[in-house]
Short mmCIF file of C-alpha atoms in Angstrom, two decimals:
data_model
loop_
_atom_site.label_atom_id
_atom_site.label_comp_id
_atom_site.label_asym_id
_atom_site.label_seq_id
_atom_site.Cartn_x
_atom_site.Cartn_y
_atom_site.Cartn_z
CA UNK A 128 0.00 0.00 0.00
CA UNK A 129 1.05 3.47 -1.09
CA UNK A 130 1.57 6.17 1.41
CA UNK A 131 1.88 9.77 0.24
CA UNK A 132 4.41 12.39 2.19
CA UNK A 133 2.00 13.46 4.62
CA UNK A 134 1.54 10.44 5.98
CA UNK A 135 4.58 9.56 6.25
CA UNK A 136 5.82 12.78 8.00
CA UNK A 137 2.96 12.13 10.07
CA UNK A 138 4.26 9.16 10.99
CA UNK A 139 7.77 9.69 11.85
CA UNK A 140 6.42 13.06 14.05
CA UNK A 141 4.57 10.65 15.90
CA UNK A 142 7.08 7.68 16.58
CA UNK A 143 9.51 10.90 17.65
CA UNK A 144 7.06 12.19 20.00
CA UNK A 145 6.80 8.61 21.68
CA UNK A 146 10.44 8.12 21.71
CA UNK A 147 11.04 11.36 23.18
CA UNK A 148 7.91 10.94 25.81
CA UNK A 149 9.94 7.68 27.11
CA UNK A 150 13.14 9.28 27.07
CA UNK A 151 12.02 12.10 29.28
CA UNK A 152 9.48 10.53 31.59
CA UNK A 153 11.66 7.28 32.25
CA UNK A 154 9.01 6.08 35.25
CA UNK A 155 6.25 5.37 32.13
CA UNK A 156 7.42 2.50 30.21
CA UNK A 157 5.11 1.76 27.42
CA UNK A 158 4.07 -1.72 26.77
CA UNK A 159 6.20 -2.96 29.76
CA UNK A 160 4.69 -3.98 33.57
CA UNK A 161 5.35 -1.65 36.14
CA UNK A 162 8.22 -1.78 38.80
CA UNK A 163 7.72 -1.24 42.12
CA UNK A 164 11.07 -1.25 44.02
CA UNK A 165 11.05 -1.97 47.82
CA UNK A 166 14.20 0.16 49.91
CA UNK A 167 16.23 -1.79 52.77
CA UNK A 168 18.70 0.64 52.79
CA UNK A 169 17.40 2.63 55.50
CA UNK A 170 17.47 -0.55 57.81
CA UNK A 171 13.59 -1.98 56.53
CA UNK A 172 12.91 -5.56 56.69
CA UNK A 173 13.06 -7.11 53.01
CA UNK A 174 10.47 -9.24 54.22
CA UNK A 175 7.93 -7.17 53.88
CA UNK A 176 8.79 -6.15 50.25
CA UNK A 177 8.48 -9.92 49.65
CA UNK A 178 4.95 -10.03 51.31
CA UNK A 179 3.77 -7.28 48.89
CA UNK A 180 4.33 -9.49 45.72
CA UNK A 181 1.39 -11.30 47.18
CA UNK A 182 -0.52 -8.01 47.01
CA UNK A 183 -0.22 -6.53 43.78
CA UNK A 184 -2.56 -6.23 40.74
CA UNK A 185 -1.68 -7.95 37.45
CA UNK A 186 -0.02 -5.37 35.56
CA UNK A 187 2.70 -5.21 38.03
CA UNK A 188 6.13 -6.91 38.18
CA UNK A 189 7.70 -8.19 40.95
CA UNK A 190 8.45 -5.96 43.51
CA UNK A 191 12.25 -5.31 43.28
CA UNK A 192 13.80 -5.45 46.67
CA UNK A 193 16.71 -2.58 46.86
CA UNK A 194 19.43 -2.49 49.09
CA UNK A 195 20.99 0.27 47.63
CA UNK A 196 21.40 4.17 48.70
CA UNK A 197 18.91 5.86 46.95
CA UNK A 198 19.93 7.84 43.51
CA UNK A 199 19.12 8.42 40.38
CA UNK A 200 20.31 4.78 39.03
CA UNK A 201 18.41 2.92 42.21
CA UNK A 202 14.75 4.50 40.33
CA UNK A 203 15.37 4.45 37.09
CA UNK A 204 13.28 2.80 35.09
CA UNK A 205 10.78 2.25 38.39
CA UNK A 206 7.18 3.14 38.48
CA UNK A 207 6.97 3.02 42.18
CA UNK A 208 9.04 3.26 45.70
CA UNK A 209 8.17 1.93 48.33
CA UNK A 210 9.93 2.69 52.02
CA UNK A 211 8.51 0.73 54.65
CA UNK A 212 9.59 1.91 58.66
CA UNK A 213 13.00 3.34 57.83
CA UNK A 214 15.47 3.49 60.97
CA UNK A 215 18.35 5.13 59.61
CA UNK A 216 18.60 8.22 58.35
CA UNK A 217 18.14 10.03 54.39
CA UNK A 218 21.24 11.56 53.29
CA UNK A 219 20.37 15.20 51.39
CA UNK A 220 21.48 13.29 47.97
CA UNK A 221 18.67 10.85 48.71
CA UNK A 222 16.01 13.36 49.70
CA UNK A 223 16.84 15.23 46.48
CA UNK A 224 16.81 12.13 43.98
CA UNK A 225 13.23 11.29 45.48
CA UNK A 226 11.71 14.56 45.38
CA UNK A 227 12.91 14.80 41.70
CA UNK A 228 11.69 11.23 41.06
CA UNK A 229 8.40 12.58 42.12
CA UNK A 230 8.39 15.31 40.32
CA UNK A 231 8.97 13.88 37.16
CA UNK A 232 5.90 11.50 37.49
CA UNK A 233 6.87 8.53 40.28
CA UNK A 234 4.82 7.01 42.65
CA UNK A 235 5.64 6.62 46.27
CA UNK A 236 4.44 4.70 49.22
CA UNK A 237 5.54 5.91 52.79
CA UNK A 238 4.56 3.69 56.05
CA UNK A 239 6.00 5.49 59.23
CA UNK A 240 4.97 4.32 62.70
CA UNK A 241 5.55 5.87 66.25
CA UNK A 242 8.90 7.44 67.23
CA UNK A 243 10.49 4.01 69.36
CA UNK A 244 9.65 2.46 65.95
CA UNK A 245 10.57 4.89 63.07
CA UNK A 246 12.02 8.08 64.41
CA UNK A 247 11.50 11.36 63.14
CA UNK A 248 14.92 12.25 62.74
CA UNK A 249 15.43 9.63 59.48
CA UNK A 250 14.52 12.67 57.74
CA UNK A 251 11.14 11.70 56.29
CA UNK A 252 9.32 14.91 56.25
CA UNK A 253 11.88 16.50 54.23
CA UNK A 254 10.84 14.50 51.09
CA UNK A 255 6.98 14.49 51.75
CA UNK A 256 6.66 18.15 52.91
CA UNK A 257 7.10 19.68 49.36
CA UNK A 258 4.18 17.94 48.12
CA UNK A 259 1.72 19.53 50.95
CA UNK A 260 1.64 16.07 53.17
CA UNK A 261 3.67 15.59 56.69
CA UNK A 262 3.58 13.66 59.29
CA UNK A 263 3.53 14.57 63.10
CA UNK A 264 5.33 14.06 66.34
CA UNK A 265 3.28 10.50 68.02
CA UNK A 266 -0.02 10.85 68.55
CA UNK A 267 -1.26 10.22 72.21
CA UNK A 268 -1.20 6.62 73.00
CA UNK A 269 -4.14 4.88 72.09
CA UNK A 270 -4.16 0.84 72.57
CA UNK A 271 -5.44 -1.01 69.50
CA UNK A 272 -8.22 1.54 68.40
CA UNK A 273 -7.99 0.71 65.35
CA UNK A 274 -8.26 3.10 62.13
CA UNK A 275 -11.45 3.02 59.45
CA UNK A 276 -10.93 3.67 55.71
CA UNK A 277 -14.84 5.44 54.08
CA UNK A 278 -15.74 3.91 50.42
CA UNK A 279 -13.47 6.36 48.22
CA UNK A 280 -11.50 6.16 44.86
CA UNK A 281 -9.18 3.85 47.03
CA UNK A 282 -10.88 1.95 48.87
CA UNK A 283 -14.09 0.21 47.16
CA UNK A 284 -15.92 0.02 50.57
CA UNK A 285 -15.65 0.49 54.64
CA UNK A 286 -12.68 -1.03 55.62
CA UNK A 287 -11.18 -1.63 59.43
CA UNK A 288 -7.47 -1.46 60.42
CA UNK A 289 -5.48 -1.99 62.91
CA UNK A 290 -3.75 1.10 64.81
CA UNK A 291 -1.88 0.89 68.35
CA UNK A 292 0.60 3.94 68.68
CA UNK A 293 1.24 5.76 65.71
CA UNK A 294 1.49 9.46 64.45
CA UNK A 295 -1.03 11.36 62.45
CA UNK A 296 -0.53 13.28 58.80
CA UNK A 297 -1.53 16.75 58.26
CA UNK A 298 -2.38 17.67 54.42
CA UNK A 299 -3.64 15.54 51.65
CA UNK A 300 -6.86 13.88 50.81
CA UNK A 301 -7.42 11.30 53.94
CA UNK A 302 -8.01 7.82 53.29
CA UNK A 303 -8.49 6.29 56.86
CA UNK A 304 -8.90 7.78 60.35
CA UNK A 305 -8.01 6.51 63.86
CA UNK A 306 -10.72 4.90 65.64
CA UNK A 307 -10.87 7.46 68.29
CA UNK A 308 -11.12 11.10 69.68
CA UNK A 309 -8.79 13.84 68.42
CA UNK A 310 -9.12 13.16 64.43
CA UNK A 311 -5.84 11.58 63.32
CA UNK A 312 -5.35 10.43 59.95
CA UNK A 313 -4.15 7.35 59.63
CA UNK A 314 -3.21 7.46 55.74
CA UNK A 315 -3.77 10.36 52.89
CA UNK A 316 -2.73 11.27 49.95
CA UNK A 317 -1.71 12.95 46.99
CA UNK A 318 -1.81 12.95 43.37
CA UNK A 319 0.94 14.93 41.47
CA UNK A 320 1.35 16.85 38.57
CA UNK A 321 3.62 14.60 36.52
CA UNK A 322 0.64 11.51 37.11
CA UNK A 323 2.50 10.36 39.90
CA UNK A 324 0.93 9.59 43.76
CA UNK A 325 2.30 10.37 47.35
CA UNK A 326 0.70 7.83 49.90
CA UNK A 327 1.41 8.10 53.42
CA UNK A 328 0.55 5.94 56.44
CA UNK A 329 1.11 6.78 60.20
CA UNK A 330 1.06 3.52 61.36
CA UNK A 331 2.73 0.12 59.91
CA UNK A 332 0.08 -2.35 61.27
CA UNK A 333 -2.06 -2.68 58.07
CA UNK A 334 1.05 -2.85 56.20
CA UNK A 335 2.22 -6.29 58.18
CA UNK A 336 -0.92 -7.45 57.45
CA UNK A 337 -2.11 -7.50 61.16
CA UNK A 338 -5.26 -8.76 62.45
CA UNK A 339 -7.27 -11.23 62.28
CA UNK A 340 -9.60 -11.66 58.48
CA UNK A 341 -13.08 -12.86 60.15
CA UNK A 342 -13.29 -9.89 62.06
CA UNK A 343 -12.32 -11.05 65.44
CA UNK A 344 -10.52 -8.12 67.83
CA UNK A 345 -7.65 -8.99 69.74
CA UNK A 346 -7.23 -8.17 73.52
CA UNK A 347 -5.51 -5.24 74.30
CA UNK A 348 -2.17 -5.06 76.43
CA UNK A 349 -3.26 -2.33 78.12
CA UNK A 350 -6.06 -1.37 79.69
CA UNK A 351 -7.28 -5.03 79.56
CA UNK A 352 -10.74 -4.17 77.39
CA UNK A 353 -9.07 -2.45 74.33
CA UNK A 354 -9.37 -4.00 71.08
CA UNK A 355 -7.73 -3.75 67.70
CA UNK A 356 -9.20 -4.04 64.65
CA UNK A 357 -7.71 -5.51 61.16
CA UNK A 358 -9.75 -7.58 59.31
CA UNK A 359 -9.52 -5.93 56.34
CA UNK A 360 -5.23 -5.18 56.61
CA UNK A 361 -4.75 -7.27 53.64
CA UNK A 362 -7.85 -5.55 51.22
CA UNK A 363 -6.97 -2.29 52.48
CA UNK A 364 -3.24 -2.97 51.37
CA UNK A 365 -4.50 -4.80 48.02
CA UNK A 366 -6.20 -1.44 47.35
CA UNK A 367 -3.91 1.04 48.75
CA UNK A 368 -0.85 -0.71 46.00
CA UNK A 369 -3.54 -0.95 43.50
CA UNK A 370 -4.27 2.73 43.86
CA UNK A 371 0.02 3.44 43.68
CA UNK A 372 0.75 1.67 40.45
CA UNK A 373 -2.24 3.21 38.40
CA UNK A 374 -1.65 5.85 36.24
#
């Protein structure tokens, strides 16, 4: 078949325009499932990246477990990051390469906890703060509450999770709350301008998958009647990655 000169300068504008899309915005890789990578460098459990393989949709690989500093050559390439209750500190190279990583259309997924689990001084803030979400000193101790998610573009229903001890976030659009007085958030987030998404969670119980699926509530340790909730840690997770990795 014959193809006259417009059509073929049509053409070869548009296979430049794709090549140059990919070339720019490295985290979009057409045709190709996306990468999530999981970061141990900051003294996380590669465990837990493992356990997340478990939880992803179908379009994604397998979650890439990096034990690497973070730079430019740890996300390229990589759809999402993931950094799960981090213990040692960010250097100012790191904080850099992931706010640029997010600004040129990346995903990330933070789960802090309280401050005798993650403390504040790793540096988080720094990296989430320029997007409008940040997370605060502990929250007052509340045993096994528990946190609950309202139906949203996340979450396709109610969902219950566990929370014992954590922090709460101040900006974004709030996913789940803490079970209790004083209105902490127990995970928001944002979408950016590049397509990407900033999730944050104040608490790391969902994220281990804690509680118990038919809905029964553990005991407390203390006082003696509190319960936790968490039978929906795994959906809630399911939905929270599913919500990451879509563009």
């Amino acid at each position: 078949m014959k193809t006259n000169n417009k059509t073929s300068h049509f053409i070869c504008l548009l296979t430049s325009v794709i090549i140059a899309y990919s070339l720019i915005f490295p985290t979009v890789v057409f045709g190709q499932k996306k990468i999530l990578v999981f970061d141990t460098y900051h003294g996380q459990n590669p465990g837990n990246g493992e356990t997340f393989n478990k939880l992803l949709p179908p379009n994604s690989r397998p979650v890439e477990i990096s034990s690497k500093m973070i730079g430019k050559q740890m996300l390229k390439k990589k759809h999402s990051l993931v950094i799960f209750s981090p213990t040692k500190p960010f250097q100012g190279e790191e904080k850099q390469a992931i706010i640029k990583f997010l600004k040129s259309g990346g995903s990330m997924l933070l789960i802090f906890d309280e401050e005798r689990r993650t403390p504040m001084n790793v540096g988080v803030n720094d990296f989430i703060r320029p997007f409008g979400l940040e997370l605060t000193g502990n929250a007052p101790v509340r045993h096994n509450c528990g946190a609950i998610a309202d139906s949203s573009e996340v979450c396709a229903r109610k969902r219950e999770m566990p929370y014992s001890g954590g922090r709460s976030i101040t900006g974004g659009k709030v996913i789940s709350r803490v079970n209790d007085e004083g209105n902490y958030v127990h995970s928001a987030y944002t979408k950016l301008r590049k397509g990407g998404k900033l999730i944050v969670m104040s608490d790391g119980m969902a994220g281990l998958l804690m509680g118990m699926p038919n809905g029964e509530r553990f005991s407390g340790t203390n006082p003696s009647d509190s319960k936790y909730w968490g039978k929906d840690s795994k959906i809630f997770m399911q939905e929270i990655l599913k919500f990451l990795v879509e563009k």
